[in-house]
């Protein structure tokens, strides 16, 4: 690494890093304010589980439909502006979902919120990677850790609003206005100018030239790398969804854990993932994305594989924790690599990875459910160690340690 890459960031760059962290925080907090309100909404609308499931699926559907537009918007208006505009419109969608008086209105509002969340996600990651290039070292994992803090804060804010007996409209209006104002203030401190700055303005040209020569590839090679990056990112989302959708159910039904203890499976996964993201940037700088991803894949495969092979409640909780820690850096790593793929328009690689990885959240529950119905949930959860092995095999497309 060159001396230039080790320089102390300028005040404007440090301010931009804080601003991007704020954008990640607001993105995590906005939708998390709505989730604890779902039971009330379901009861007020008087809908069954099937109709409720279809309505809630409107959120990832909106993300998939609108996701590909993010790259065009970022190139046209700039990543920071798009992220803030997306935050505002996500807040509108969340508020509309909370006030919806019918199932179609609820689904339409979630569709809008999901679409805007996907655009915000691409834009904030694009700006975060731009700041990272200025820093000359990895900082993207810290942004994703702050997103997790935002999600926890949003959920806690919703719990407090419910305890204070605030109506959904009052609560979600306060949330939308508050986080929109915070995002608008953050915009003032983001990096100015277009996102397509010459590489020499962001990092030392001599440091990038060997990497540029190494990574100039034919179109087929670029397509293969992009497909591998999509699979790596999707592996991360599949493990997250396995914890979200199935951890408590597997612990309570298959292993007969108490309801309280069963909830710790997902908590262990998310908590370990948060710790992994806090440590991720230092690990990437020291060992490189490739080595960190391979080690993470091994942790996922070994940890969850052992937990499923020898099923016990403590072992399964530790297995979910291992899975969360192992995938902590996968999505940021895939986004980083995709954003710098040669032969693609600025923002296109990042947009494609962000868009396609959301299919993991949409497809994972029915796939695991089908396997569970045909055999057992224990066998359905084998998807977790499987994706760990897949990451080990595909990690070669990630960049090695800088010399």
Tab-separated table of C-alpha atoms in Angstrom:
chain	number	residue	atom	x	y	z
A	1	UNK	CA	0.000	0.000	0.000
A	2	UNK	CA	1.390	3.404	-0.870
A	3	UNK	CA	2.178	6.233	1.500
A	4	UNK	CA	-0.656	8.194	-0.137
A	5	UNK	CA	-3.146	5.506	0.820
A	6	UNK	CA	-1.991	5.748	4.442
A	7	UNK	CA	-2.411	9.531	4.665
A	8	UNK	CA	-4.756	10.979	7.243
A	9	UNK	CA	-8.173	11.719	5.689
A	10	UNK	CA	-8.971	15.386	5.145
A	11	UNK	CA	-11.695	16.995	7.317
A	12	UNK	CA	-14.153	16.949	4.403
A	13	UNK	CA	-13.577	13.211	3.936
A	14	UNK	CA	-14.094	12.513	7.643
A	15	UNK	CA	-17.302	14.554	7.560
A	16	UNK	CA	-18.450	12.622	4.506
A	17	UNK	CA	-17.824	9.337	6.328
A	18	UNK	CA	-20.012	10.484	9.222
A	19	UNK	CA	-22.673	11.658	6.762
A	20	UNK	CA	-22.790	8.267	5.023
A	21	UNK	CA	-22.976	6.535	8.409
A	22	UNK	CA	-25.989	8.722	9.225
A	23	UNK	CA	-27.665	7.713	5.941
A	24	UNK	CA	-27.138	4.013	6.750
A	25	UNK	CA	-28.542	4.591	10.245
A	26	UNK	CA	-31.704	6.287	8.971
A	27	UNK	CA	-32.214	3.576	6.350
A	28	UNK	CA	-32.052	0.881	9.017
A	29	UNK	CA	-34.297	2.772	11.431
A	30	UNK	CA	-37.113	3.803	9.085
A	31	UNK	CA	-38.514	0.406	8.150
A	32	UNK	CA	-37.719	-1.058	11.580
A	33	UNK	CA	-40.224	1.435	13.025
A	34	UNK	CA	-42.988	-0.294	11.068
A	35	UNK	CA	-42.208	-3.951	11.819
A	36	UNK	CA	-43.473	-4.001	15.452
A	37	UNK	CA	-46.738	-2.486	14.168
A	38	UNK	CA	-47.455	-5.438	11.859
A	39	UNK	CA	-49.565	-7.397	14.385
A	40	UNK	CA	-51.807	-4.359	14.962
A	41	UNK	CA	-52.162	-3.736	11.229
A	42	UNK	CA	-53.025	-7.388	10.592
A	43	UNK	CA	-55.665	-7.336	13.328
A	44	UNK	CA	-57.163	-4.007	12.231
A	45	UNK	CA	-57.411	-5.136	8.611
A	46	UNK	CA	-58.948	-8.446	9.710
A	47	UNK	CA	-56.872	-10.582	7.353
A	48	UNK	CA	-55.668	-14.159	7.602
A	49	UNK	CA	-52.123	-15.462	7.428
A	50	UNK	CA	-52.189	-16.116	3.680
A	51	UNK	CA	-53.425	-12.626	2.764
A	52	UNK	CA	-51.033	-11.086	5.259
A	53	UNK	CA	-48.089	-13.014	3.785
A	54	UNK	CA	-48.946	-11.894	0.265
A	55	UNK	CA	-49.296	-8.282	1.368
A	56	UNK	CA	-45.972	-8.247	3.207
A	57	UNK	CA	-44.280	-9.781	0.145
A	58	UNK	CA	-45.042	-6.490	-1.638
A	59	UNK	CA	-41.968	-4.958	0.053
A	60	UNK	CA	-39.312	-7.231	-1.544
A	61	UNK	CA	-41.356	-7.230	-4.764
A	62	UNK	CA	-41.130	-3.447	-4.947
A	63	UNK	CA	-37.397	-3.670	-4.294
A	64	UNK	CA	-36.903	-6.106	-7.155
A	65	UNK	CA	-39.062	-4.138	-9.599
A	66	UNK	CA	-37.389	-0.781	-8.919
A	67	UNK	CA	-33.871	-1.938	-8.063
A	68	UNK	CA	-32.420	-1.689	-11.572
A	69	UNK	CA	-33.380	1.994	-11.819
A	70	UNK	CA	-30.937	2.901	-9.045
A	71	UNK	CA	-27.823	2.961	-11.232
A	72	UNK	CA	-29.426	5.290	-13.771
A	73	UNK	CA	-30.615	7.647	-11.025
A	74	UNK	CA	-27.213	7.686	-9.333
A	75	UNK	CA	-25.448	8.556	-12.597
A	76	UNK	CA	-28.016	11.261	-13.372
A	77	UNK	CA	-28.440	12.946	-9.989
A	78	UNK	CA	-25.550	11.731	-7.806
A	79	UNK	CA	-25.520	9.033	-5.137
A	80	UNK	CA	-25.942	11.345	-2.121
A	81	UNK	CA	-28.996	13.130	-3.505
A	82	UNK	CA	-30.616	9.883	-4.589
A	83	UNK	CA	-30.008	8.346	-1.149
A	84	UNK	CA	-31.662	11.280	0.625
A	85	UNK	CA	-34.605	11.428	-1.808
A	86	UNK	CA	-35.046	7.671	-1.406
A	87	UNK	CA	-35.045	8.087	2.390
A	88	UNK	CA	-37.815	10.678	2.164
A	89	UNK	CA	-39.962	8.484	-0.094
A	90	UNK	CA	-39.296	5.380	2.021
A	91	UNK	CA	-40.648	7.325	4.982
A	92	UNK	CA	-43.743	8.228	2.950
A	93	UNK	CA	-44.285	4.572	2.054
A	94	UNK	CA	-43.856	3.424	5.661
A	95	UNK	CA	-46.295	6.074	6.893
A	96	UNK	CA	-48.837	5.128	4.222
A	97	UNK	CA	-48.522	1.450	5.196
A	98	UNK	CA	-49.226	2.323	8.824
A	99	UNK	CA	-52.325	4.328	7.875
A	100	UNK	CA	-53.648	1.900	5.234
A	101	UNK	CA	-57.313	1.070	5.620
A	102	UNK	CA	-57.398	-1.894	3.259
A	103	UNK	CA	-55.192	-4.782	2.202
A	104	UNK	CA	-54.556	-3.387	-1.319
A	105	UNK	CA	-53.571	0.002	0.141
A	106	UNK	CA	-51.272	-1.708	2.656
A	107	UNK	CA	-49.606	-3.768	-0.079
A	108	UNK	CA	-49.251	-0.746	-2.381
A	109	UNK	CA	-47.613	1.283	0.389
A	110	UNK	CA	-45.188	-1.552	1.136
A	111	UNK	CA	-44.432	-1.840	-2.576
A	112	UNK	CA	-43.492	1.884	-2.633
A	113	UNK	CA	-41.425	1.563	0.547
A	114	UNK	CA	-39.590	-1.486	-0.830
A	115	UNK	CA	-38.877	0.213	-4.150
A	116	UNK	CA	-37.495	3.324	-2.496
A	117	UNK	CA	-35.526	1.297	0.049
A	118	UNK	CA	-33.787	-0.583	-2.783
A	119	UNK	CA	-32.824	2.664	-4.526
A	120	UNK	CA	-31.621	4.179	-1.248
A	121	UNK	CA	-29.566	1.066	-0.525
A	122	UNK	CA	-27.689	1.251	-3.826
A	123	UNK	CA	-27.146	5.009	-3.562
A	124	UNK	CA	-25.828	5.008	0.004
A	125	UNK	CA	-23.496	2.092	-0.744
A	126	UNK	CA	-22.253	3.880	-3.880
A	127	UNK	CA	-21.451	6.993	-1.867
A	128	UNK	CA	-19.926	4.919	0.931
A	129	UNK	CA	-17.616	3.201	-1.571
A	130	UNK	CA	-16.695	6.598	-2.993
A	131	UNK	CA	-15.682	7.772	0.486
A	132	UNK	CA	-13.806	4.495	1.000
A	133	UNK	CA	-11.735	5.157	-2.124
A	134	UNK	CA	-10.793	8.533	-0.687
A	135	UNK	CA	-9.726	6.865	2.548
A	136	UNK	CA	-7.605	4.269	0.738
A	137	UNK	CA	-8.678	1.500	3.131
A	138	UNK	CA	-11.769	-0.522	3.920
A	139	UNK	CA	-14.553	1.275	5.812
A	140	UNK	CA	-17.666	-0.130	4.092
A	141	UNK	CA	-18.281	-2.813	6.738
A	142	UNK	CA	-18.577	-0.164	9.447
A	143	UNK	CA	-21.451	1.433	7.515
A	144	UNK	CA	-23.323	-1.869	7.448
A	145	UNK	CA	-22.713	-2.270	11.189
A	146	UNK	CA	-24.288	1.153	11.733
A	147	UNK	CA	-27.258	0.060	9.632
A	148	UNK	CA	-27.750	-2.738	12.176
A	149	UNK	CA	-27.652	-0.175	15.001
A	150	UNK	CA	-30.268	1.844	13.126
A	151	UNK	CA	-32.528	-1.194	12.791
A	152	UNK	CA	-32.298	-1.922	16.515
A	153	UNK	CA	-32.916	1.763	17.310
A	154	UNK	CA	-35.945	1.871	15.009
A	155	UNK	CA	-37.450	-1.212	16.593
A	156	UNK	CA	-36.845	0.223	20.073
A	157	UNK	CA	-38.407	3.524	19.007
A	158	UNK	CA	-41.516	1.649	17.836
A	159	UNK	CA	-41.711	-0.303	21.099
A	160	UNK	CA	-41.547	2.978	23.033
A	161	UNK	CA	-44.270	4.509	20.856
A	162	UNK	CA	-46.514	1.510	21.502
A	163	UNK	CA	-45.819	1.727	25.245
A	164	UNK	CA	-46.735	5.445	25.178
A	165	UNK	CA	-49.963	4.558	23.345
A	166	UNK	CA	-49.156	6.704	20.324
A	167	UNK	CA	-51.299	5.977	17.293
A	168	UNK	CA	-49.611	4.472	14.233
A	169	UNK	CA	-50.103	7.717	12.353
A	170	UNK	CA	-48.494	9.844	15.071
A	171	UNK	CA	-45.618	7.450	15.592
A	172	UNK	CA	-44.747	6.876	11.924
A	173	UNK	CA	-45.174	10.575	11.034
A	174	UNK	CA	-42.665	11.490	13.763
A	175	UNK	CA	-40.303	8.792	12.479
A	176	UNK	CA	-40.588	9.888	8.828
A	177	UNK	CA	-40.108	13.592	9.575
A	178	UNK	CA	-37.254	13.011	12.027
A	179	UNK	CA	-35.195	10.761	9.777
A	180	UNK	CA	-35.874	12.845	6.678
A	181	UNK	CA	-34.538	15.934	8.450
A	182	UNK	CA	-31.495	13.988	9.674
A	183	UNK	CA	-30.815	12.692	6.141
A	184	UNK	CA	-31.137	16.206	4.662
A	185	UNK	CA	-28.608	17.534	7.182
A	186	UNK	CA	-26.253	14.653	6.304
A	187	UNK	CA	-26.506	15.575	2.615
A	188	UNK	CA	-24.706	18.868	3.324
A	189	UNK	CA	-21.597	16.947	4.386
A	190	UNK	CA	-21.484	14.311	1.628
A	191	UNK	CA	-18.799	14.499	-1.048
A	192	UNK	CA	-19.573	17.149	-3.690
A	193	UNK	CA	-19.430	16.687	-7.450
A	194	UNK	CA	-20.285	13.734	-9.679
A	195	UNK	CA	-19.750	10.123	-8.674
A	196	UNK	CA	-17.613	9.424	-11.744
A	197	UNK	CA	-14.470	11.181	-10.536
A	198	UNK	CA	-11.172	10.175	-12.151
A	199	UNK	CA	-9.550	7.409	-10.161
A	200	UNK	CA	-6.471	9.533	-9.571
A	201	UNK	CA	-8.495	12.034	-7.564
A	202	UNK	CA	-9.612	9.372	-5.133
A	203	UNK	CA	-6.580	7.119	-4.726
A	204	UNK	CA	-3.016	7.067	-5.816
A	205	UNK	CA	-2.780	6.196	-9.525
A	206	UNK	CA	0.419	4.215	-9.082
A	207	UNK	CA	-1.294	2.088	-6.448
A	208	UNK	CA	-4.290	1.335	-8.697
A	209	UNK	CA	-2.459	0.672	-11.959
A	210	UNK	CA	-1.258	-2.881	-11.224
A	211	UNK	CA	-4.747	-3.764	-9.975
A	212	UNK	CA	-6.321	-2.195	-13.068
A	213	UNK	CA	-4.079	-4.217	-15.375
A	214	UNK	CA	-4.814	-7.385	-13.396
A	215	UNK	CA	-8.591	-6.896	-13.546
A	216	UNK	CA	-9.064	-5.805	-17.173
A	217	UNK	CA	-11.004	-8.774	-18.487
A	218	UNK	CA	-12.963	-9.921	-21.511
A	219	UNK	CA	-16.753	-9.510	-21.402
A	220	UNK	CA	-17.275	-13.204	-20.627
A	221	UNK	CA	-14.876	-12.997	-17.715
A	222	UNK	CA	-16.641	-9.892	-16.416
A	223	UNK	CA	-19.968	-11.706	-16.671
A	224	UNK	CA	-18.595	-14.667	-14.725
A	225	UNK	CA	-17.180	-12.433	-11.988
A	226	UNK	CA	-20.451	-10.503	-11.716
A	227	UNK	CA	-22.440	-13.757	-11.465
A	228	UNK	CA	-20.087	-15.018	-8.744
A	229	UNK	CA	-20.459	-11.750	-6.825
A	230	UNK	CA	-24.249	-12.033	-7.032
A	231	UNK	CA	-24.035	-15.559	-5.580
A	232	UNK	CA	-21.725	-14.403	-2.781
A	233	UNK	CA	-24.074	-11.551	-1.847
A	234	UNK	CA	-27.094	-13.863	-2.101
A	235	UNK	CA	-25.344	-16.311	0.217
A	236	UNK	CA	-25.244	-13.555	2.808
A	237	UNK	CA	-28.965	-12.817	2.420
A	238	UNK	CA	-29.905	-16.516	2.509
A	239	UNK	CA	-28.165	-16.966	5.858
A	240	UNK	CA	-29.790	-13.811	7.244
A	241	UNK	CA	-33.219	-14.993	6.124
A	242	UNK	CA	-32.642	-18.477	7.537
A	243	UNK	CA	-32.117	-16.878	10.936
A	244	UNK	CA	-35.023	-14.478	10.529
A	245	UNK	CA	-37.587	-16.962	9.214
A	246	UNK	CA	-36.597	-20.317	10.696
A	247	UNK	CA	-34.299	-20.032	13.741
A	248	UNK	CA	-37.033	-19.624	16.354
A	249	UNK	CA	-39.254	-22.216	14.665
A	250	UNK	CA	-36.484	-24.821	14.470
A	251	UNK	CA	-35.446	-24.297	18.071
A	252	UNK	CA	-38.997	-24.411	19.442
A	253	UNK	CA	-40.606	-27.096	17.276
A	254	UNK	CA	-37.724	-29.410	16.394
A	255	UNK	CA	-35.588	-29.008	19.519
A	256	UNK	CA	-38.415	-28.171	21.963
A	257	UNK	CA	-36.798	-25.021	23.342
A	258	UNK	CA	-38.925	-22.521	25.265
A	259	UNK	CA	-40.317	-19.537	23.367
A	260	UNK	CA	-37.912	-17.183	25.100
A	261	UNK	CA	-34.898	-19.386	24.436
A	262	UNK	CA	-35.951	-19.988	20.826
A	263	UNK	CA	-35.820	-16.247	20.163
A	264	UNK	CA	-32.116	-16.216	20.966
A	265	UNK	CA	-31.259	-18.059	17.740
A	266	UNK	CA	-31.923	-15.031	15.556
A	267	UNK	CA	-30.528	-12.665	18.197
A	268	UNK	CA	-27.292	-14.677	18.216
A	269	UNK	CA	-27.047	-14.504	14.405
A	270	UNK	CA	-27.667	-10.751	14.208
A	271	UNK	CA	-25.431	-9.980	17.174
A	272	UNK	CA	-22.537	-12.005	15.763
A	273	UNK	CA	-23.046	-10.411	12.355
A	274	UNK	CA	-22.825	-6.965	13.952
A	275	UNK	CA	-19.567	-7.897	15.702
A	276	UNK	CA	-18.208	-9.300	12.436
A	277	UNK	CA	-18.955	-6.036	10.645
A	278	UNK	CA	-17.273	-4.016	13.383
A	279	UNK	CA	-14.135	-6.124	12.948
A	280	UNK	CA	-14.525	-6.566	9.201
A	281	UNK	CA	-12.691	-3.516	7.922
A	282	UNK	CA	-9.549	-4.262	9.923
A	283	UNK	CA	-9.617	-7.900	8.855
A	284	UNK	CA	-10.057	-6.954	5.179
A	285	UNK	CA	-7.205	-4.441	5.319
A	286	UNK	CA	-4.913	-6.989	6.929
A	287	UNK	CA	-5.816	-10.188	5.064
A	288	UNK	CA	-7.757	-9.071	1.960
A	289	UNK	CA	-11.387	-9.636	0.933
A	290	UNK	CA	-10.634	-13.053	-0.542
A	291	UNK	CA	-9.133	-14.578	2.600
A	292	UNK	CA	-11.765	-13.045	4.903
A	293	UNK	CA	-14.614	-14.380	2.725
A	294	UNK	CA	-13.102	-17.874	2.540
A	295	UNK	CA	-12.581	-17.961	6.285
A	296	UNK	CA	-16.131	-16.737	6.785
A	297	UNK	CA	-17.506	-19.428	4.486
A	298	UNK	CA	-15.637	-22.079	6.448
A	299	UNK	CA	-17.018	-20.711	9.727
A	300	UNK	CA	-20.560	-20.849	8.326
A	301	UNK	CA	-20.178	-24.366	6.923
A	302	UNK	CA	-18.439	-25.809	9.983
A	303	UNK	CA	-20.472	-23.993	12.624
A	304	UNK	CA	-23.945	-24.587	11.230
A	305	UNK	CA	-23.020	-27.976	9.768
A	306	UNK	CA	-21.947	-29.231	13.191
A	307	UNK	CA	-25.056	-27.741	14.811
A	308	UNK	CA	-27.312	-29.616	12.370
A	309	UNK	CA	-25.305	-32.840	12.576
A	310	UNK	CA	-25.477	-32.898	16.387
A	311	UNK	CA	-28.729	-31.051	17.182
A	312	UNK	CA	-28.812	-29.479	20.636
A	313	UNK	CA	-30.277	-26.145	21.735
A	314	UNK	CA	-26.949	-24.558	22.856
A	315	UNK	CA	-25.132	-25.941	19.826
A	316	UNK	CA	-27.765	-24.634	17.423
A	317	UNK	CA	-27.682	-21.164	18.961
A	318	UNK	CA	-23.894	-21.165	18.597
A	319	UNK	CA	-24.320	-22.454	15.035
A	320	UNK	CA	-26.533	-19.505	14.102
A	321	UNK	CA	-24.012	-17.169	15.755
A	322	UNK	CA	-21.204	-18.711	13.679
A	323	UNK	CA	-23.296	-18.281	10.530
A	324	UNK	CA	-23.956	-14.623	11.289
A	325	UNK	CA	-20.292	-13.920	11.990
A	326	UNK	CA	-19.192	-15.788	8.865
A	327	UNK	CA	-21.403	-13.836	6.452
A	328	UNK	CA	-20.829	-10.430	8.073
A	329	UNK	CA	-18.613	-9.041	5.298
A	330	UNK	CA	-20.053	-10.859	2.262
A	331	UNK	CA	-22.595	-8.304	1.037
A	332	UNK	CA	-20.244	-5.298	1.466
A	333	UNK	CA	-17.434	-7.245	-0.241
A	334	UNK	CA	-19.599	-8.199	-3.229
A	335	UNK	CA	-20.866	-4.624	-3.593
A	336	UNK	CA	-17.328	-3.249	-3.444
A	337	UNK	CA	-16.004	-5.600	-6.090
A	338	UNK	CA	-19.024	-5.126	-8.373
A	339	UNK	CA	-18.717	-1.349	-8.169
A	340	UNK	CA	-15.211	-1.524	-9.639
A	341	UNK	CA	-15.723	-4.134	-12.352
A	342	UNK	CA	-14.263	-3.033	-15.711
A	343	UNK	CA	-16.464	-2.738	-18.779
A	344	UNK	CA	-19.581	-1.605	-16.892
A	345	UNK	CA	-21.112	1.841	-16.540
A	346	UNK	CA	-20.543	3.515	-13.142
A	347	UNK	CA	-22.931	2.080	-10.586
A	348	UNK	CA	-24.163	-0.741	-12.868
A	349	UNK	CA	-22.322	-3.595	-11.133
A	350	UNK	CA	-23.377	-2.392	-7.691
A	351	UNK	CA	-26.992	-2.037	-8.868
A	352	UNK	CA	-27.120	-5.548	-10.364
A	353	UNK	CA	-25.669	-7.199	-7.253
A	354	UNK	CA	-27.959	-5.249	-4.930
A	355	UNK	CA	-30.977	-6.076	-7.102
A	356	UNK	CA	-30.387	-9.784	-7.594
A	357	UNK	CA	-29.322	-10.518	-4.019
A	358	UNK	CA	-32.806	-9.502	-2.888
A	359	UNK	CA	-34.093	-12.614	-4.622
A	360	UNK	CA	-32.543	-14.471	-1.686
A	361	UNK	CA	-35.055	-12.875	0.680
A	362	UNK	CA	-37.908	-13.639	-1.728
A	363	UNK	CA	-36.991	-17.222	-2.673
A	364	UNK	CA	-35.385	-18.569	0.496
A	365	UNK	CA	-38.523	-19.015	2.669
A	366	UNK	CA	-40.532	-21.080	0.127
A	367	UNK	CA	-37.500	-23.211	-0.819
A	368	UNK	CA	-36.654	-24.051	2.795
A	369	UNK	CA	-40.356	-24.535	3.529
A	370	UNK	CA	-40.815	-26.997	0.656
A	371	UNK	CA	-37.815	-29.055	1.781
A	372	UNK	CA	-39.054	-28.932	5.381
A	373	UNK	CA	-42.530	-30.140	4.400
A	374	UNK	CA	-41.109	-32.952	2.286
A	375	UNK	CA	-38.523	-34.066	4.862
A	376	UNK	CA	-37.754	-31.945	7.937
A	377	UNK	CA	-36.776	-28.399	8.820
A	378	UNK	CA	-33.409	-29.731	9.938
A	379	UNK	CA	-32.696	-30.840	6.364
A	380	UNK	CA	-34.138	-27.600	4.978
A	381	UNK	CA	-31.617	-25.617	7.008
A	382	UNK	CA	-28.769	-27.451	5.284
A	383	UNK	CA	-28.941	-24.504	2.867
A	384	UNK	CA	-26.865	-22.574	5.430
A	385	UNK	CA	-23.716	-24.786	5.452
A	386	UNK	CA	-24.198	-25.295	1.695
A	387	UNK	CA	-23.885	-21.572	0.974
A	388	UNK	CA	-20.841	-21.482	3.261
A	389	UNK	CA	-19.133	-24.032	0.994
A	390	UNK	CA	-20.288	-22.063	-2.061
A	391	UNK	CA	-18.619	-18.915	-0.738
A	392	UNK	CA	-15.347	-20.787	-0.209
A	393	UNK	CA	-15.457	-21.946	-3.849
A	394	UNK	CA	-16.335	-18.527	-5.303
A	395	UNK	CA	-14.189	-16.271	-3.101
A	396	UNK	CA	-11.406	-16.289	-5.690
A	397	UNK	CA	-13.197	-13.482	-7.572
A	398	UNK	CA	-12.603	-11.173	-4.613
A	399	UNK	CA	-9.409	-9.216	-4.386
A	400	UNK	CA	-6.470	-10.512	-2.362
A	401	UNK	CA	-4.530	-8.577	0.229
A	402	UNK	CA	-2.843	-5.435	-1.018
A	403	UNK	CA	0.937	-5.607	-1.046
